[in-house]
Coordinates of C-alpha atoms in Angstrom, one line a residue:
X1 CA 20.0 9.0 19.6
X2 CA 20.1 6.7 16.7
X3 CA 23.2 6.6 14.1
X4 CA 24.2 4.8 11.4
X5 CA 27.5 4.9 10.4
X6 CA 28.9 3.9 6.9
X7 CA 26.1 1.6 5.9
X8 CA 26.8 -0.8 2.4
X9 CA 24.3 -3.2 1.9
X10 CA 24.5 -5.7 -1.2
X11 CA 22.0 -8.1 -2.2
X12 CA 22.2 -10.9 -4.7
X13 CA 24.9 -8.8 -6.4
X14 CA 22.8 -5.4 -6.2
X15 CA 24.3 -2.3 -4.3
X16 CA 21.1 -1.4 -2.2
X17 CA 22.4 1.2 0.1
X18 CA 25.8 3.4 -0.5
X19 CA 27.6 5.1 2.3
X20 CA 24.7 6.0 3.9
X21 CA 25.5 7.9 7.3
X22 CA 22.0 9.5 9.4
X23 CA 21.7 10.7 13.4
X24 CA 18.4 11.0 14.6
X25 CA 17.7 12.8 17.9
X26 CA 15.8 11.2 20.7
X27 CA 12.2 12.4 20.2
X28 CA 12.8 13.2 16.6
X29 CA 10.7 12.3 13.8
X30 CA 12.1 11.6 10.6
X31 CA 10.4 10.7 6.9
X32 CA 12.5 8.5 4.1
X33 CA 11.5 10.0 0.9
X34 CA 12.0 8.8 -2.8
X35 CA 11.2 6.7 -5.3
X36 CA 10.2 2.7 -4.9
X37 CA 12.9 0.7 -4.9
X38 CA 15.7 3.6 -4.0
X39 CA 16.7 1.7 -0.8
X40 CA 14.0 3.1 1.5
X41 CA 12.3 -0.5 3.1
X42 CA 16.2 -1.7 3.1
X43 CA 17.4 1.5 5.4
X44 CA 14.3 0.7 7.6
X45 CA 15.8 -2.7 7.9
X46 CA 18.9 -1.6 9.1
X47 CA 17.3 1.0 11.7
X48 CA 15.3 -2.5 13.4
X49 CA 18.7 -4.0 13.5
X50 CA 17.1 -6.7 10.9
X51 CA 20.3 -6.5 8.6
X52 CA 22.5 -7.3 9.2
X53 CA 21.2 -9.9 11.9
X54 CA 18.8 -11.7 9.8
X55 CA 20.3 -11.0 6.3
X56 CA 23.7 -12.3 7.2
X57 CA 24.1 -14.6 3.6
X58 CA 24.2 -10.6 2.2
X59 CA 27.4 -8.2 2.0
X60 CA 26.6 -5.6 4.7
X61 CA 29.2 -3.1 6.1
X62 CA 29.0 -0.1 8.3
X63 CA 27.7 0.4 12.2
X64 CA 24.2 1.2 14.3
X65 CA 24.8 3.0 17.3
X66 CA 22.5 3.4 20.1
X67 CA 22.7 6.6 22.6
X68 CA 26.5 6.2 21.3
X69 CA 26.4 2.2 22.1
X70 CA 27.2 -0.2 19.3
X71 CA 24.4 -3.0 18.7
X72 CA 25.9 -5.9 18.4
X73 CA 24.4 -9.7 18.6
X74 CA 24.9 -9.6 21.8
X75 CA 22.6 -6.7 22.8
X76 CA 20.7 -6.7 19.4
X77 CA 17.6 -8.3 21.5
X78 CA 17.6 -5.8 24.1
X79 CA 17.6 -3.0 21.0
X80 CA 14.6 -4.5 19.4
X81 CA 12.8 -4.9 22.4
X82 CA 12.5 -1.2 22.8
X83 CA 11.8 -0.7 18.9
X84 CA 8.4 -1.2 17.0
X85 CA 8.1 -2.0 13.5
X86 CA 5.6 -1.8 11.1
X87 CA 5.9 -3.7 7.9
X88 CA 5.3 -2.3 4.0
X89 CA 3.0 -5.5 4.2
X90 CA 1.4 -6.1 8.3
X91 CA 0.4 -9.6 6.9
X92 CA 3.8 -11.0 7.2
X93 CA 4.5 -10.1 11.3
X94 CA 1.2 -11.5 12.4
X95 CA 2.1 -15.1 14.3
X96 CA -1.7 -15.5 15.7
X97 CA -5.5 -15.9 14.3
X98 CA -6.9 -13.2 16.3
X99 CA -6.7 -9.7 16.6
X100 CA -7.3 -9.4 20.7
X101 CA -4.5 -12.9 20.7
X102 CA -2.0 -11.0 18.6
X103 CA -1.9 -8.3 21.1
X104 CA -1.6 -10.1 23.7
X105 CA 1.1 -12.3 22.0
X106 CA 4.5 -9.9 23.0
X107 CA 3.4 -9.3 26.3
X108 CA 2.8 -13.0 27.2
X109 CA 6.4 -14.0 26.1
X110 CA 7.4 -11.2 28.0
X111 CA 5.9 -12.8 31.2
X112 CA 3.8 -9.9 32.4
X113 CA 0.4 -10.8 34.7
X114 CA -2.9 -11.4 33.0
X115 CA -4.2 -8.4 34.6
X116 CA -2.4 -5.9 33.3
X117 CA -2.4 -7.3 29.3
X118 CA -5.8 -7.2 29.9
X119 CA -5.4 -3.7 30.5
X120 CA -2.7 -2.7 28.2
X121 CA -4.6 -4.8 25.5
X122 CA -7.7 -2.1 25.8
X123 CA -5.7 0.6 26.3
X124 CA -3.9 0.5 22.8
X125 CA -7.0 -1.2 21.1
X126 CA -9.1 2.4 22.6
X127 CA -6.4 4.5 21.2
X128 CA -5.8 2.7 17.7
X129 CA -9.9 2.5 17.0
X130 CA -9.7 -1.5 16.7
X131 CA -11.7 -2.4 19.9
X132 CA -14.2 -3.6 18.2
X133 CA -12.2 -5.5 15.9
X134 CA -10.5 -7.5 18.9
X135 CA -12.6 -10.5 18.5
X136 CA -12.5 -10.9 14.5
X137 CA -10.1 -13.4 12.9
X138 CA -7.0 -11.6 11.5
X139 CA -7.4 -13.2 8.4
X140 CA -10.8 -11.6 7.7
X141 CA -9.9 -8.0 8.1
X142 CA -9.5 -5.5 5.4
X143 CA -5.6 -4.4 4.8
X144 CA -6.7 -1.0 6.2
X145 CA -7.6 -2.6 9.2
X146 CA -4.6 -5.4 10.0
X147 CA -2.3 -1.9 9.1
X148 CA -3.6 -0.7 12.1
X149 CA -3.2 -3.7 14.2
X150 CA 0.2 -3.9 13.2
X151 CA 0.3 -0.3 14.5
X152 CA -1.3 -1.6 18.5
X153 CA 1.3 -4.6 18.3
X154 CA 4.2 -2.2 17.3
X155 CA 3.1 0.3 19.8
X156 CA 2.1 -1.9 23.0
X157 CA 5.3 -2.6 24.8
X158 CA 6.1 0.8 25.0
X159 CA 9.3 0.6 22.3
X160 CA 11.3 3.7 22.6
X161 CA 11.7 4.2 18.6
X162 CA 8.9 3.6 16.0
X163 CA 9.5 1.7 12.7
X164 CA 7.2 2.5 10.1
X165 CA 7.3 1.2 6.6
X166 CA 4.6 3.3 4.4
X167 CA 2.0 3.4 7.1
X168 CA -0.9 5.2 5.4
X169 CA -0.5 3.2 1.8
X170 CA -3.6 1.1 2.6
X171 CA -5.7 3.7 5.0
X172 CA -8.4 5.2 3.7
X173 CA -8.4 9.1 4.8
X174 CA -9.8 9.1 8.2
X175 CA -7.7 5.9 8.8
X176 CA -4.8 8.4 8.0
X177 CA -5.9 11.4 9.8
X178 CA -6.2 9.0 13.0
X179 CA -2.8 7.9 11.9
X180 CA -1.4 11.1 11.9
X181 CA -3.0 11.9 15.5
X182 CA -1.6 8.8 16.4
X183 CA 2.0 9.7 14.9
X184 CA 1.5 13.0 17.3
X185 CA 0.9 11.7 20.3
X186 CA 3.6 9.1 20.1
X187 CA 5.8 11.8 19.2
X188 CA 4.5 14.0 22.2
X189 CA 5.7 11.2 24.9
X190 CA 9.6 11.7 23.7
X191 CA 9.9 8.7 21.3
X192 CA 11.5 8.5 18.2
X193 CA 9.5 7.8 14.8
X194 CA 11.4 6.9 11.6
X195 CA 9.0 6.3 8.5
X196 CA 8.7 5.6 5.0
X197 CA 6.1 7.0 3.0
X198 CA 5.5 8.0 -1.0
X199 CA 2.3 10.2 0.7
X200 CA 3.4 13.3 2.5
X201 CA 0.3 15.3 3.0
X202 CA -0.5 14.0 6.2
X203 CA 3.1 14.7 7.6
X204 CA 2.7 18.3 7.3
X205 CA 3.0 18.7 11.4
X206 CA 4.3 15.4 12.4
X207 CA 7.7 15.1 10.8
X208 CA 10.9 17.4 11.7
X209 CA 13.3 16.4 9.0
X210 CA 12.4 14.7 4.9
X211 CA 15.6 12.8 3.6
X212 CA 15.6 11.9 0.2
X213 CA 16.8 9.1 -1.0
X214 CA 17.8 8.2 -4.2
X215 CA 19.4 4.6 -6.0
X216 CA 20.6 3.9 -2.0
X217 CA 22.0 6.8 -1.3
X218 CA 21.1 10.0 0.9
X219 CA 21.2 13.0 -1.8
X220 CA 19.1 16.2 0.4
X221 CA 17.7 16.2 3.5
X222 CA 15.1 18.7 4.2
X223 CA 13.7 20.8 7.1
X224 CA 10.1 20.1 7.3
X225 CA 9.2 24.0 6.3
X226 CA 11.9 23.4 3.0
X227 CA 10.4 20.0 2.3
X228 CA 6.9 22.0 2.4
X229 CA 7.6 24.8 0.6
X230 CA 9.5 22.4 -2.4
X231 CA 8.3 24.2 -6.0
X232 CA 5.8 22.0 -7.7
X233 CA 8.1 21.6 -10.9
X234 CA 10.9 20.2 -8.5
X235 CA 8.4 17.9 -6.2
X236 CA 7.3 15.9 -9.4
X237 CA 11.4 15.5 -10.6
X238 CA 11.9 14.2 -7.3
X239 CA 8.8 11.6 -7.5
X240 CA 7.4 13.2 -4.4
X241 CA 3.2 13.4 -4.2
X242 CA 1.5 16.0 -3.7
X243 CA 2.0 18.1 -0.6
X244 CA -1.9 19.0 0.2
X245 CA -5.0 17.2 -1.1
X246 CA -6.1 20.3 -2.0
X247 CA -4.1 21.1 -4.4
X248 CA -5.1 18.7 -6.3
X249 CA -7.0 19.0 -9.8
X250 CA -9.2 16.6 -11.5
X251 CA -8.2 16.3 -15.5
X252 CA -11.3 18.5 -16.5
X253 CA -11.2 16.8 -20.4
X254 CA -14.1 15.0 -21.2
X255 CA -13.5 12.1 -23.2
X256 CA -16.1 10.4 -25.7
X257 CA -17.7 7.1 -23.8
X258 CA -19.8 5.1 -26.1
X259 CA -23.2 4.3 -24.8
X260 CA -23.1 0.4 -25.8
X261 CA -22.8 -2.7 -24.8
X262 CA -22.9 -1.8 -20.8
X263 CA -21.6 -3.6 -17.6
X264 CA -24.6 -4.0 -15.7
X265 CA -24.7 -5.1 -11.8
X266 CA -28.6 -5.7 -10.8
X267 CA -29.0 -6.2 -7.6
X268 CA -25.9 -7.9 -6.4
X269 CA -25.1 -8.7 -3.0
X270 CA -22.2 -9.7 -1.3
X271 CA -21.5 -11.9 1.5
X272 CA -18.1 -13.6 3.6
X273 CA -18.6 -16.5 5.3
X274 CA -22.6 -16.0 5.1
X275 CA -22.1 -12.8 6.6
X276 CA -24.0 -10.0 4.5
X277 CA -21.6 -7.1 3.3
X278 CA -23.4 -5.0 1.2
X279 CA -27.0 -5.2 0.9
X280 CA -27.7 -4.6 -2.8
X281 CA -25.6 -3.3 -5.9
X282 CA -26.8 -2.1 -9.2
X283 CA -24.1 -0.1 -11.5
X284 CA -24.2 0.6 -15.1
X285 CA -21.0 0.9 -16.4
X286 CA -19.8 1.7 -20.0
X287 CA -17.3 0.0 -22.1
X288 CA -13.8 2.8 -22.1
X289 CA -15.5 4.0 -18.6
X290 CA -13.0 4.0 -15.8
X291 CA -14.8 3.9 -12.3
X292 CA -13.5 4.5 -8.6
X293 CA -14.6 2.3 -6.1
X294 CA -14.7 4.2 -2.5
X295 CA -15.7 3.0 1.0
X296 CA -14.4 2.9 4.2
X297 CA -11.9 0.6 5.3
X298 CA -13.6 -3.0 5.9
X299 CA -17.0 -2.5 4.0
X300 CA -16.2 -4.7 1.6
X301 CA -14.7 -3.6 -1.3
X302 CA -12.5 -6.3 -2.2
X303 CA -15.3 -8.6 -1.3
X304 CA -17.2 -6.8 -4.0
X305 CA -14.3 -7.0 -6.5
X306 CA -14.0 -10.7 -6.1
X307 CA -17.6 -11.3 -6.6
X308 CA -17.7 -9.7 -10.1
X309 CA -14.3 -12.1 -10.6
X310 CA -16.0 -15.2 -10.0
X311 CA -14.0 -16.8 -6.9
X312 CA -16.0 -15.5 -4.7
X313 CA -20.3 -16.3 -4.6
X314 CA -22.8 -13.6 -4.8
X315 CA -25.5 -14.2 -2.6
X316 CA -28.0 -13.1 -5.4
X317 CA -27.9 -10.5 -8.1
X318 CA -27.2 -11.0 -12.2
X319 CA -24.3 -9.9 -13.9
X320 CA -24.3 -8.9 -17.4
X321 CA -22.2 -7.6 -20.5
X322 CA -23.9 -6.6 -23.8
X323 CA -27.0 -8.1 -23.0
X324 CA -25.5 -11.3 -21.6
X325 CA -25.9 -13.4 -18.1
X326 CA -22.5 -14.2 -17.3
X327 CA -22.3 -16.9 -14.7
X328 CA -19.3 -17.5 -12.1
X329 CA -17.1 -19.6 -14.1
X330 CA -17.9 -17.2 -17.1
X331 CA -16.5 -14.5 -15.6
X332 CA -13.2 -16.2 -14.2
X333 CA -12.6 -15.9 -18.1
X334 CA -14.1 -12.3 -18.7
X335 CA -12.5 -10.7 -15.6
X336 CA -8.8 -9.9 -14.3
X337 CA -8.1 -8.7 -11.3
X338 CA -4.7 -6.9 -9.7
X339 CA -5.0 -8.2 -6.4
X340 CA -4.0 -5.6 -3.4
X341 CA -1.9 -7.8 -1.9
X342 CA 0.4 -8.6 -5.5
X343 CA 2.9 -11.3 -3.9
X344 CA 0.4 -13.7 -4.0
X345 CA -0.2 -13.6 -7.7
X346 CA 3.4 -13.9 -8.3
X347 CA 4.4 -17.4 -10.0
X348 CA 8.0 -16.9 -12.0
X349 CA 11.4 -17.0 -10.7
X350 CA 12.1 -13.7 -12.9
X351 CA 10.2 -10.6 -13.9
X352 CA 10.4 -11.7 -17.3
X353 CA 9.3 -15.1 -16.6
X354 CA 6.3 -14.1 -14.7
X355 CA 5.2 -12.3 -18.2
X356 CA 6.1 -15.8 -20.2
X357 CA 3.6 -17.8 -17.6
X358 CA 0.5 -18.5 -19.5
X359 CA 1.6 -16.2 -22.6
X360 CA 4.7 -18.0 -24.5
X361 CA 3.1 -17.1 -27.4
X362 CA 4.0 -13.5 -25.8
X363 CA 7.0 -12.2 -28.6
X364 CA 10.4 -10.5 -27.3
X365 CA 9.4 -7.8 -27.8
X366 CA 6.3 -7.2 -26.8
X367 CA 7.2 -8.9 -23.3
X368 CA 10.5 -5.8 -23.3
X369 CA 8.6 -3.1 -24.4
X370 CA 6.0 -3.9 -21.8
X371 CA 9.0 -4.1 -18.9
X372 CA 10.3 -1.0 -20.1
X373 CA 7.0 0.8 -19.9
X374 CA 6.8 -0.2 -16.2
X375 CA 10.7 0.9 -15.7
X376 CA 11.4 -3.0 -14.9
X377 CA 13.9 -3.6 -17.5
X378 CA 16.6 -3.2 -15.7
X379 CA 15.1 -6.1 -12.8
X380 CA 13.9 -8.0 -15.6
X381 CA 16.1 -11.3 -14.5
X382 CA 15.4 -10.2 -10.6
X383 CA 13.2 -12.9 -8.8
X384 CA 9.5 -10.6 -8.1
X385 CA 10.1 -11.3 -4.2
X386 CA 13.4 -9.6 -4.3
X387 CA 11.5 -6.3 -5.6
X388 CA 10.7 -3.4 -3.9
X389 CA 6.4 -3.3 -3.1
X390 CA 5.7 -0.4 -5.9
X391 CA 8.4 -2.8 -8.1
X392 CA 6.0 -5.9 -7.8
X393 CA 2.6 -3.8 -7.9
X394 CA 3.7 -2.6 -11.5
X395 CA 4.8 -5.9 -12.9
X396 CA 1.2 -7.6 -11.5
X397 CA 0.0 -4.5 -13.6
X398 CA 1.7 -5.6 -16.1
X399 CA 0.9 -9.2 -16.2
X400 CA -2.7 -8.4 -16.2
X401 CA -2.3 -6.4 -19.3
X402 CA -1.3 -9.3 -21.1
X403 CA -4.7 -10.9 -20.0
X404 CA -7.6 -10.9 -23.2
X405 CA -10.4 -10.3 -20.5
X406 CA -13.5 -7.4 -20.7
X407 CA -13.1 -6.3 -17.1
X408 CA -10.4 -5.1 -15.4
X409 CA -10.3 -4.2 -11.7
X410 CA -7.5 -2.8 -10.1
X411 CA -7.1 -3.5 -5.7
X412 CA -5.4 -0.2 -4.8
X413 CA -3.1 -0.2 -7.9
X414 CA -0.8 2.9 -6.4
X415 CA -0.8 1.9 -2.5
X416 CA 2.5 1.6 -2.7
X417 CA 4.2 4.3 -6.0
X418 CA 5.8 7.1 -5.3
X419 CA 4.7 10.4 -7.7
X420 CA 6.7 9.6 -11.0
X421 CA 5.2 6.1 -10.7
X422 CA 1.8 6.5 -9.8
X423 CA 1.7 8.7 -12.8
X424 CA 3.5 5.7 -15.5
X425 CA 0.9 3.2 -13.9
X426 CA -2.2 6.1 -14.5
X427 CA -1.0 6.7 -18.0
X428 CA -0.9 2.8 -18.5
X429 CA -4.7 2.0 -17.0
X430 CA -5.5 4.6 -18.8
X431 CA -4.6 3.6 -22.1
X432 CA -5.8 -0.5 -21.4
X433 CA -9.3 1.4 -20.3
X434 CA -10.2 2.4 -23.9
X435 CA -11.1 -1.1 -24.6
X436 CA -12.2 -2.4 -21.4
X437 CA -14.6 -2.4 -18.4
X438 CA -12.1 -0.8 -15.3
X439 CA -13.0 -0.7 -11.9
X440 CA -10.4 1.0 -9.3
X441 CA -11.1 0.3 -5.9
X442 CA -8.4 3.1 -4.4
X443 CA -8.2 5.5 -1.2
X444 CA -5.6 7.8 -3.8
X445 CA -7.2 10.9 -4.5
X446 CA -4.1 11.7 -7.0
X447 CA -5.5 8.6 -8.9
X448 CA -9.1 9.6 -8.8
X449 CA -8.2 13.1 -10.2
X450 CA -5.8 11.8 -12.8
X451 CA -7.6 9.0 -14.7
X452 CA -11.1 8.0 -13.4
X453 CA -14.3 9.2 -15.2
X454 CA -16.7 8.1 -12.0
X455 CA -16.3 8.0 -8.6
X456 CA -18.8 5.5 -6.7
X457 CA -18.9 5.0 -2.9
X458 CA -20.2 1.7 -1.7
X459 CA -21.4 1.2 2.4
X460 CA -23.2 -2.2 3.5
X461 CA -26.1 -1.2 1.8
X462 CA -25.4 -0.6 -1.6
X463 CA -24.1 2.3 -4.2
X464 CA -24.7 5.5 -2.0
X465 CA -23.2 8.0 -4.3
X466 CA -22.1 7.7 -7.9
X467 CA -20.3 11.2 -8.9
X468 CA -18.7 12.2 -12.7
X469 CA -15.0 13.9 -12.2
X470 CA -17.0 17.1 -13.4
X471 CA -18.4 17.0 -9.9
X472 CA -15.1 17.1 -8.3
X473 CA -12.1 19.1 -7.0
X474 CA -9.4 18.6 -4.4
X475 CA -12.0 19.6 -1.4
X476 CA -14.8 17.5 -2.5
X477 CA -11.9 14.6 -3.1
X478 CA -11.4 15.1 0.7
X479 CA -14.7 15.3 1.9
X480 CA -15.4 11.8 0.0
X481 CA -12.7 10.1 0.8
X482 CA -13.3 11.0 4.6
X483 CA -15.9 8.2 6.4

């Protein structure tokens, strides 16, 4: 059993977590619930033993008890040896350059024989669906694809409790229903599973007990038939998603999308490192037209986003707006794009600042009422590393909004909102869409159904299905969504 006891945590003057007291049973499998930036990533933190042992220049108070032992620093490395974690971003606990060498990396230091890594190593890469990623660079993966890395390394030395921090927010559907089988089976052995995670669906027969959590503090904690049978009205209050993909319900409205002056991809291919992608693109896009870009995890989508931004070369293909060729360095000044992985697009030592940065002539209050539309006024003097991962998605959002470009793609803008959010950052793409070219590359089938106009699938050889929202409903969303 794992309980925590009394936990305070205050950081750079900010209460994170309030008298926050949890038990979970051996072999129980519990879900953090809430809004970003309520305390949830900070709580996981404190479960890994991580604060206070690595956040000691912050207040922290209260007690983690193992099977009724304290951890202290002198047994804290025998806790986290039996405890995997999985980071909101899997980037950051990769020490290696490739996939088969980062799974091997634990159970080298560990001293075990070659032999049975070797083993071990295919065992977990068979079960996670990465064996045939075990030779490819880290670095060259999709952020689908190092989640579930992150997922072998947390998993291979056999840790008694799993750590996950929002798990599914860059999987693609049958990346999360392999998740969720995954989840299952873990569960099935007699460990214990504490997660994060703004998307619930897939937790429907996974998780035991939901507790919400709400400014750092534990305000309802759930049964897993309560949490499922929560009244629509109430879910969307609490910022929760939606509890099946099926209920979900494109925006039937059809809105007027002038014919003129057209985005047009003609036969653009994209390439990494001379290695072909996707064969050929061409896509007609209108100006006010808001498209969805699906695909399986690793196909290339980002690639493909990068290529119409400029820092990264086509392989051949023309690009045009109105009429007009735009070569690479004209669209580094036509395009902006909200990378997926927003930290590193992050310059300021402020919120605020980070709006200033290339737009002093930016007035007061145009900067606040920008902030306040992305509910980051009150974190407006907050340095964007300090903010949750939904928190620094919305202000590189932001930012872009501020940009005077034609295009504007957006790298999994929602991956990691919870409901009330995803809906602010909808609302706000929506209304920058009216003048623009937006592209959306997303596995969110709440954000497909709520804004976009088109939804087209790309695969390595090109466009294989281009669909209007007409065509759509929570099934077909599904069906799409699942390679």
């Amino acid at each position: 059993m794992l309980t925590l006891s009394n936990i305070n945590f205050i950081k750079n003057e900010k209460r994170i977590l309030s008298n926050i007291n949890i038990a979970v049973k051996e072999g129980e499998c519990i879900a953090l619930v809430g809004a970003s930036g309520s305390g949830k990533s900070s709580l996981l933190k404190v479960f890994s033993g991580l604060i206070p042992h690595f956040y000691q220049e912050d207040h922290f108070s209260g007690q983690l008890f193992t099977n009724g032992e304290l951890v202290t620093e002198a047994n804290y490395e025998a806790y986290i040896k039996k405890t995997g974690v999985v980071f909101q971003d899997p980037k950051s606990q990769f020490f290696t350059y490739k996939v088969k060498d980062e799974l091997d990396f634990e159970l080298e230091n560990n001293g075990l024989e070659r032999g049975f890594i070797e083993q071990k190593v295919k065992q977990i890469a068979r079960l996670i669906n990465i064996s045939h990623l075990l030779d490819c660079a880290l670095d060259s993966l999709s952020s689908g694809q190092k989640q579930r890395v992150a997922i072998a390394t947390a998993l291979i030395n056999d840790s008694d409790t799993l750590i996950l921090d929002e798990p599914s927010s860059n999987l693609d559907l049958s990346g999360t229903n392999l998740l969720k089988k995954l989840l299952q089976s873990v569960k099935d052995t007699g460990k214990t599973i504490i997660i994060a995670e703004h998307r619930v669906y897939y937790l429907r027969d996974v998780v035991d007990r939901f507790i919400y959590i709400q400014e750092g503090k534990v305000m309802k904690t759930y049964t897993n038939r309560e949490f499922f049978s929560l009244p629509d009205a109430l879910r969307g209050e609490l910022g929760i998603r939606k509890l099946s993909i099926k209920a979900i319900k494109p925006d039937r409205l059809t809105k007027e999308i002038p014919d003129k002056d057209p985005l047009v991809l003609n036969d653009v291919s994209i390439a990494v490192k001379r290695k072909q992608l996707i064969n050929s693109i061409n896509l007609t896009q209108s100006r006010g037209e808001i498209i969805a870009i699906i695909g399986r995890n690793g196909v290339g989508k980002t690639s493909f986003a990068k290529t119409i931004l400029g820092t990264q070369k086509a392989m051949t293909g023309h690009f045009l707006i109105a009429g007009k060729p735009l070569n690479k360095r004209e669209r580094l000044k036509s395009v902006w794009m909200v990378m997926q992985d927003s930290i590193y697009q992050i310059f300021g030592d402020s919120s605020y600042n980070e709006l200033l940065i290339g737009h002093v002539q930016s007035s007061a209050d145009q900067i606040k009422k920008l902030l306040k539309k992305f509910d980051l006024w009150h974190v407006r003097f907050t340095h964007p590393y300090n903010l949750s991962g939904g928190e620094r998605q919305r202000l590189i959002i932001a930012v872009g909004l501020l940009q005077q470009r034609h295009v504007l793609i957006f790298d999994e803008p929602t991956s990691g909102l919870d409901g009330k959010n995803m809906l602010r950052v909808s609302s706000i793409i929506k209304e920058a869409a009216l003048d623009h070219y937006t592209l959306i590359i997303t596995h969110d089938p709440e954000l497909i159904a709520e804004i976009c106009d088109r939804v087209v699938m790309l695969d390595h050889t090109g466009v294989v299905l281009d669909l209007r929202k007409e065509q759509l409903d929570g099934s077909t969303l599904e069906n799409l969504l699942t390679f």
